[in-house]
One Martini backbone bead per residue (centre of mass of N, CA, C, O) as a GRO file, in nm:
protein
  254
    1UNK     BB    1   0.445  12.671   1.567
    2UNK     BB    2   0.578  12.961   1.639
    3UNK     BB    3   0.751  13.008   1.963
    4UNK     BB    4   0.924  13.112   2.207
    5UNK     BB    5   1.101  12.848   2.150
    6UNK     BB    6   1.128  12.855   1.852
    7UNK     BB    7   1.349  13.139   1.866
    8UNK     BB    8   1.518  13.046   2.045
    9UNK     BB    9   1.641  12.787   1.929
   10UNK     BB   10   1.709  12.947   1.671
   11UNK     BB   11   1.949  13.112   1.816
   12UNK     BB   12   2.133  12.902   1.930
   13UNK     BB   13   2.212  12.799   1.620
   14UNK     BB   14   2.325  13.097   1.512
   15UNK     BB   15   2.522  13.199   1.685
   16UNK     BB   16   2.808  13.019   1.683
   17UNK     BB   17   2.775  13.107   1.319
   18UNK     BB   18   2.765  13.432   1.351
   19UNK     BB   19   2.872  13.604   1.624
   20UNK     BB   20   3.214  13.732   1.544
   21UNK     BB   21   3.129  13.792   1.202
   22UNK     BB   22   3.205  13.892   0.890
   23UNK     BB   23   2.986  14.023   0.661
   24UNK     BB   24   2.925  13.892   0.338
   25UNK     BB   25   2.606  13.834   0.318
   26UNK     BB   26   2.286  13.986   0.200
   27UNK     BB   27   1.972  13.894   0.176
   28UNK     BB   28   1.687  14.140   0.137
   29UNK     BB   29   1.370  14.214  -0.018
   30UNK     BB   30   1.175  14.270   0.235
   31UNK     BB   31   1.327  14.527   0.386
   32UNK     BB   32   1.247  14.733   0.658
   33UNK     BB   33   1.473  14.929   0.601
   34UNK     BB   34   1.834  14.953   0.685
   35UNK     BB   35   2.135  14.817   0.590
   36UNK     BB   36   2.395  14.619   0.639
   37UNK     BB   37   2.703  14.594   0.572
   38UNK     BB   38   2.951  14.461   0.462
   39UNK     BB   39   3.205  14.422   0.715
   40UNK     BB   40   3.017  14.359   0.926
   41UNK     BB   41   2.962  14.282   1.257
   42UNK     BB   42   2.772  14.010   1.415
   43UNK     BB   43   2.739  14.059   1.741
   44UNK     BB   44   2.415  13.927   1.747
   45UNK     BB   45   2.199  13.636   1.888
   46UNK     BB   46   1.856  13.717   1.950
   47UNK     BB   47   1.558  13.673   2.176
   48UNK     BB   48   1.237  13.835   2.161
   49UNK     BB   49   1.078  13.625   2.178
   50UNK     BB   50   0.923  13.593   1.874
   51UNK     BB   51   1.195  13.764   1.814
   52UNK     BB   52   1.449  13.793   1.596
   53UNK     BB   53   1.805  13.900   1.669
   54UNK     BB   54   2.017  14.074   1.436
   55UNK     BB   55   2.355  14.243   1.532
   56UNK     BB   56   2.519  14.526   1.438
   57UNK     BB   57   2.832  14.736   1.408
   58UNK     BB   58   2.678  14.950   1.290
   59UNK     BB   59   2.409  14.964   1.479
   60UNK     BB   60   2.213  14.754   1.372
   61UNK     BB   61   1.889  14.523   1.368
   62UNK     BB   62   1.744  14.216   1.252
   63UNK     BB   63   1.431  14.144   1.209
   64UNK     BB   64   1.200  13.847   1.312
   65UNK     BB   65   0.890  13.722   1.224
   66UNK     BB   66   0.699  13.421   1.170
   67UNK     BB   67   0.484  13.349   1.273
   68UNK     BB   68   0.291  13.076   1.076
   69UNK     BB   69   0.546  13.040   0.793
   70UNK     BB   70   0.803  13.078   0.913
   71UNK     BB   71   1.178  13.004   0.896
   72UNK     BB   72   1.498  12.872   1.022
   73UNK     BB   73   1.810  12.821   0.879
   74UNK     BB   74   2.114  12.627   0.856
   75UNK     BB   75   2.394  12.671   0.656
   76UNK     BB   76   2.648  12.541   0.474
   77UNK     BB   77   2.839  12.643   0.260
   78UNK     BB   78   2.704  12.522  -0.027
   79UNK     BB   79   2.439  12.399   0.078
   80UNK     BB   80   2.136  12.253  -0.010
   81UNK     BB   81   1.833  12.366   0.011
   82UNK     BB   82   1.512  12.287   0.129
   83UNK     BB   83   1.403  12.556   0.013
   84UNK     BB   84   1.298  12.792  -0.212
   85UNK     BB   85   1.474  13.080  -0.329
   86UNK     BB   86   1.199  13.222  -0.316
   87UNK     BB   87   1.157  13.252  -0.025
   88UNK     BB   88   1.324  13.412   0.060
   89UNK     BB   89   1.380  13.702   0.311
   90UNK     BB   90   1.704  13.627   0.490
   91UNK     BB   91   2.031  13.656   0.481
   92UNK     BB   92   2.341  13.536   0.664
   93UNK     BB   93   2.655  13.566   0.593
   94UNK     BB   94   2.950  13.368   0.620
   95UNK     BB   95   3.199  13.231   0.711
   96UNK     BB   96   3.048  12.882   0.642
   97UNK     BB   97   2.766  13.047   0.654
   98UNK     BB   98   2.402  13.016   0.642
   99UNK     BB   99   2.103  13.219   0.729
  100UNK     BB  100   1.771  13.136   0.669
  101UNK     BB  101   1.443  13.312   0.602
  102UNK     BB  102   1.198  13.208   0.589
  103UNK     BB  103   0.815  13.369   0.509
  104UNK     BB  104   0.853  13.628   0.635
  105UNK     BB  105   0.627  13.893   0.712
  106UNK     BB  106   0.873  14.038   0.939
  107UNK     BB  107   1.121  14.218   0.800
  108UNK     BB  108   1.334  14.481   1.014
  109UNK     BB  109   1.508  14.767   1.088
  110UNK     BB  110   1.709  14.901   1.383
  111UNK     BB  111   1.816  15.001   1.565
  112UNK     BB  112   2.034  14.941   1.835
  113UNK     BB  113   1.785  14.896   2.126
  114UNK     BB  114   1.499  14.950   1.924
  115UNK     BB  115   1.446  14.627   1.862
  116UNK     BB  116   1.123  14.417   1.967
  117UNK     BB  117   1.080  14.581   2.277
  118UNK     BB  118   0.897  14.816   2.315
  119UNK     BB  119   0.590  14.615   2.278
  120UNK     BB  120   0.646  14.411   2.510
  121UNK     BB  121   0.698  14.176   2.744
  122UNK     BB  122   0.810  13.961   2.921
  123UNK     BB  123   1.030  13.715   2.877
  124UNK     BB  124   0.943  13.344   2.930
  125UNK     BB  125   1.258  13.226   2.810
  126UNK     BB  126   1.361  13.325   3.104
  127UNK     BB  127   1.512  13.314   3.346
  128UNK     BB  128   1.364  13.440   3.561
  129UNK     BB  129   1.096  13.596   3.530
  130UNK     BB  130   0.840  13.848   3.522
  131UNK     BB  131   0.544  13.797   3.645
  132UNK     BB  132   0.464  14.092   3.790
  133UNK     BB  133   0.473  14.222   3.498
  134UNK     BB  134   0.246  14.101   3.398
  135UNK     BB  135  -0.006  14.110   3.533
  136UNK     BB  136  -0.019  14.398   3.561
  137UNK     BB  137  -0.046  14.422   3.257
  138UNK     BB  138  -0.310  14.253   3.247
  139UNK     BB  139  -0.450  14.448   3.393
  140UNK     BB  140  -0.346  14.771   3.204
  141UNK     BB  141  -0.395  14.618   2.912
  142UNK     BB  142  -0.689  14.474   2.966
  143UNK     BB  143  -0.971  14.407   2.974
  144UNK     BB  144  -1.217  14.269   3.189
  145UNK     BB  145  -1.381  14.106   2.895
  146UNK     BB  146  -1.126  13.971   2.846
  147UNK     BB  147  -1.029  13.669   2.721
  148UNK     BB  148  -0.770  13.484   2.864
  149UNK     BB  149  -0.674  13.367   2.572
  150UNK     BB  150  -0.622  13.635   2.464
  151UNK     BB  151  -0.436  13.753   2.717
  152UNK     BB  152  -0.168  13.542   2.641
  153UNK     BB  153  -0.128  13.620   2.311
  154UNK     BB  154  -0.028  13.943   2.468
  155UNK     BB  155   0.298  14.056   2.420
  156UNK     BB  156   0.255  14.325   2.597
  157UNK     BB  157   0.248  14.142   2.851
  158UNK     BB  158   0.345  13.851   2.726
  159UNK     BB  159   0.660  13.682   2.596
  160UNK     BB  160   0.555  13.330   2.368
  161UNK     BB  161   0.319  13.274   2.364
  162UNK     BB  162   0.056  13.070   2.206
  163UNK     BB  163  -0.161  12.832   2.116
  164UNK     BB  164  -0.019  12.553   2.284
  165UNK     BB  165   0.012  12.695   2.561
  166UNK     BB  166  -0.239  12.800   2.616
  167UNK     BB  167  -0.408  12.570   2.634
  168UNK     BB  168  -0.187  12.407   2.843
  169UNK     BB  169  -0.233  12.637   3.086
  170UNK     BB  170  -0.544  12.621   3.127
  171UNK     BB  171  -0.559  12.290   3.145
  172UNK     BB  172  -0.377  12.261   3.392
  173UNK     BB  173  -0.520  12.537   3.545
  174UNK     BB  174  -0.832  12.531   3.513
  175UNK     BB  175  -0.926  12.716   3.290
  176UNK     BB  176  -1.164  12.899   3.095
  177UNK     BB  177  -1.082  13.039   2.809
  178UNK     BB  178  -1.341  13.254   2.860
  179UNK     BB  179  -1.277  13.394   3.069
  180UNK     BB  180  -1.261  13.680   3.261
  181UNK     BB  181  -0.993  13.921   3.318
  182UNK     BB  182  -1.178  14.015   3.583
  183UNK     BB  183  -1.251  13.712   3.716
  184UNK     BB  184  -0.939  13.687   3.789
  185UNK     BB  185  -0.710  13.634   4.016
  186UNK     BB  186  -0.449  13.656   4.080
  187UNK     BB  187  -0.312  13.389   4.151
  188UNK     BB  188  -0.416  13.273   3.858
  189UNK     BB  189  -0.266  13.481   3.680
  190UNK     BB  190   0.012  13.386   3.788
  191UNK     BB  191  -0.015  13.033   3.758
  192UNK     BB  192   0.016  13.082   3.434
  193UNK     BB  193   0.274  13.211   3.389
  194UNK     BB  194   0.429  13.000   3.541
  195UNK     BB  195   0.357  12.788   3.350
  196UNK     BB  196   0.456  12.923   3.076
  197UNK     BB  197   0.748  12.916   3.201
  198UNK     BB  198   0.835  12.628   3.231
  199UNK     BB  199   0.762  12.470   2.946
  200UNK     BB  200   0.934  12.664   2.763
  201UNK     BB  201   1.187  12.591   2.930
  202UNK     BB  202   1.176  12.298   2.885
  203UNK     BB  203   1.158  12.312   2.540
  204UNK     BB  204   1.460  12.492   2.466
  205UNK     BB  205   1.593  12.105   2.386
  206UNK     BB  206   1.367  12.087   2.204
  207UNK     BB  207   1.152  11.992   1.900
  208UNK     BB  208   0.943  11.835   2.094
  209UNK     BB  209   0.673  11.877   2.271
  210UNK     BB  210   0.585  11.892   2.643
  211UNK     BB  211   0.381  11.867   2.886
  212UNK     BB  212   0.261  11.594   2.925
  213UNK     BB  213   0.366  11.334   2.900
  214UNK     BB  214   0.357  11.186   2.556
  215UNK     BB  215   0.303  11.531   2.521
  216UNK     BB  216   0.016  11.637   2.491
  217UNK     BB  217  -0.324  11.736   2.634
  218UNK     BB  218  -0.510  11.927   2.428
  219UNK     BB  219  -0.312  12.015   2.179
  220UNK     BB  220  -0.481  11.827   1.857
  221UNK     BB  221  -0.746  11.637   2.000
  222UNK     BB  222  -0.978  11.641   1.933
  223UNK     BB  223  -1.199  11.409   2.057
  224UNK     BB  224  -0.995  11.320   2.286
  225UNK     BB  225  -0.942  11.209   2.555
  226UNK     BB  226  -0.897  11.339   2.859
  227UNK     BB  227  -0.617  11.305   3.069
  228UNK     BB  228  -0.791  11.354   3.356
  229UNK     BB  229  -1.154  11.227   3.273
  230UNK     BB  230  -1.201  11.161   2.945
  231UNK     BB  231  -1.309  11.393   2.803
  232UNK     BB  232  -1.385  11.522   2.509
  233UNK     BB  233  -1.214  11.726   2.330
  234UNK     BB  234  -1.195  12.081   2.210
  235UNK     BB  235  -1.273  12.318   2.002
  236UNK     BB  236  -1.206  12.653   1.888
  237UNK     BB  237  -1.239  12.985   1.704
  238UNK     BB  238  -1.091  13.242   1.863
  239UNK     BB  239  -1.126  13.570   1.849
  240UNK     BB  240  -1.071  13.800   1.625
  241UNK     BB  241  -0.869  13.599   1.489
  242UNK     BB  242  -0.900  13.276   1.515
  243UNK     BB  243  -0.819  13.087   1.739
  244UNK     BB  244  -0.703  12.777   1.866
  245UNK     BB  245  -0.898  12.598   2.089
  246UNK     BB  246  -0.852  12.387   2.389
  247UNK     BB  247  -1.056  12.179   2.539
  248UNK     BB  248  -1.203  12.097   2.889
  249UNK     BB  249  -1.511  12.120   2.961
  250UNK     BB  250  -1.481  12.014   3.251
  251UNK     BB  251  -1.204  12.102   3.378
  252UNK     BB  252  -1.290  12.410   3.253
  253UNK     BB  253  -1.481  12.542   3.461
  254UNK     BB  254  -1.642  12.829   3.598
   0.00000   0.00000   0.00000
């Protein structure tokens, strides 16, 4: 599942191969917005949050969210892709290399300085993110009785989490994830975000996620002993959206 650590991965990935080259090829069927021509140069990849931003010198910036189905590859000019090319949704070709983004649900274009950041909140996949900015934005955008775990998943207050972060900041730092974020005091709301970037600064040199030892410590374990009491960890189909969330029943109560 795409999360804040592989966006940054892939904006890494993209970035020596495509930055300060000037556009060959562009092929986006479903691109939302005006497109850059060809012999403008490629100024900028880079991620915010879940979206990564490819600007170009012509003035605009093309977004892409991969939410669940999407993703990046890179391939050598003219080396066979491994997904089928009905798939793609955004080329990005330069002097050898093209950038390929399958499935993605959200290709658009916008000036450039105003696509992907304006209802963001601190990108916590960076050096020193803004953690007080963070909790602020959770208090001031967030109701009393939303449960903290889909307050985490809440880009505008901060952005990156996804579902297997939310689960394992939750755990870590022994939160219900039912918690209404109106009776979690700044302290301990501040303890989550300070947890959730430190996992993902930590995940975005590696393709394995890793927050505890061995691996993942309650993400896709459903019915296996929790990694601290041994109480065999629960699932449930969380918020609005009926995300995943998991969690240690004993470990996480109110």
């Amino acid at each position: 599942m795409p999360e804040g650590d592989t966006i940054h991965r892939a904006a890494n990935r993209l970035r020596p191969a495509l930055a300060g080259r000037e556009l060959r090829r562009l092929r986006a069927p479903r691109l939302v917005g005006d497109r850059p021509r060809l012999g403008e140069t490629v100024e900028s990849v880079e991620a915010a949050g879940k979206h990564l931003l490819i600007a170009f010198s012509g003035g605009l910036t093309i977004e892409t969210h991969l939410k669940m189905t999407g993703s990046w590859h890179l391939y050598a000019e003219g080396d066979r892709w491994r997904k089928p090319e009905e798939w793609a949704r955004l080329v990005v070709g330069v002097d050898g290399w093209d950038a390929v983004c399958f499935s993605a649900p959200v290709v658009r274009s916008a000036p450039t300085g105003r696509a992907g950041r304006a209802d963001l909140g601190p990108d916590l996949c960076v050096e020193d993110p803004d953690i007080a900015s963070a909790v602020g934005r959770a208090r001031q955008i967030a109701r009393s009785d939303d449960e903290i775990a889909d307050v985490l998943l809440d880009q505008r207050i901060a952005a990156g989490i996804g579902n297997v972060y939310k689960s394992e900041v939750l755990w870590s730092r022994r939160v219900d994830p039912f918690a209404h974020v109106g009776d979690l005091d700044d302290p301990t709301v501040t303890a989550l975000y300070e947890r959730a970037a430190r996992l993902l600064i930590a995940n975005l040199e590696t393709t394995r996620r890793t927050t505890v030892p061995g691996g993942l410590a309650v993400y896709g374990r459903r019915g296996k002993p929790c990694r601290r009491c041994g109480t065999p960890i629960r699932r449930v189909a969380q918020g609005q959206h009926a995300r995943s969330t998991y969690w240690c029943p004993r470990c996480q109560q109110s």
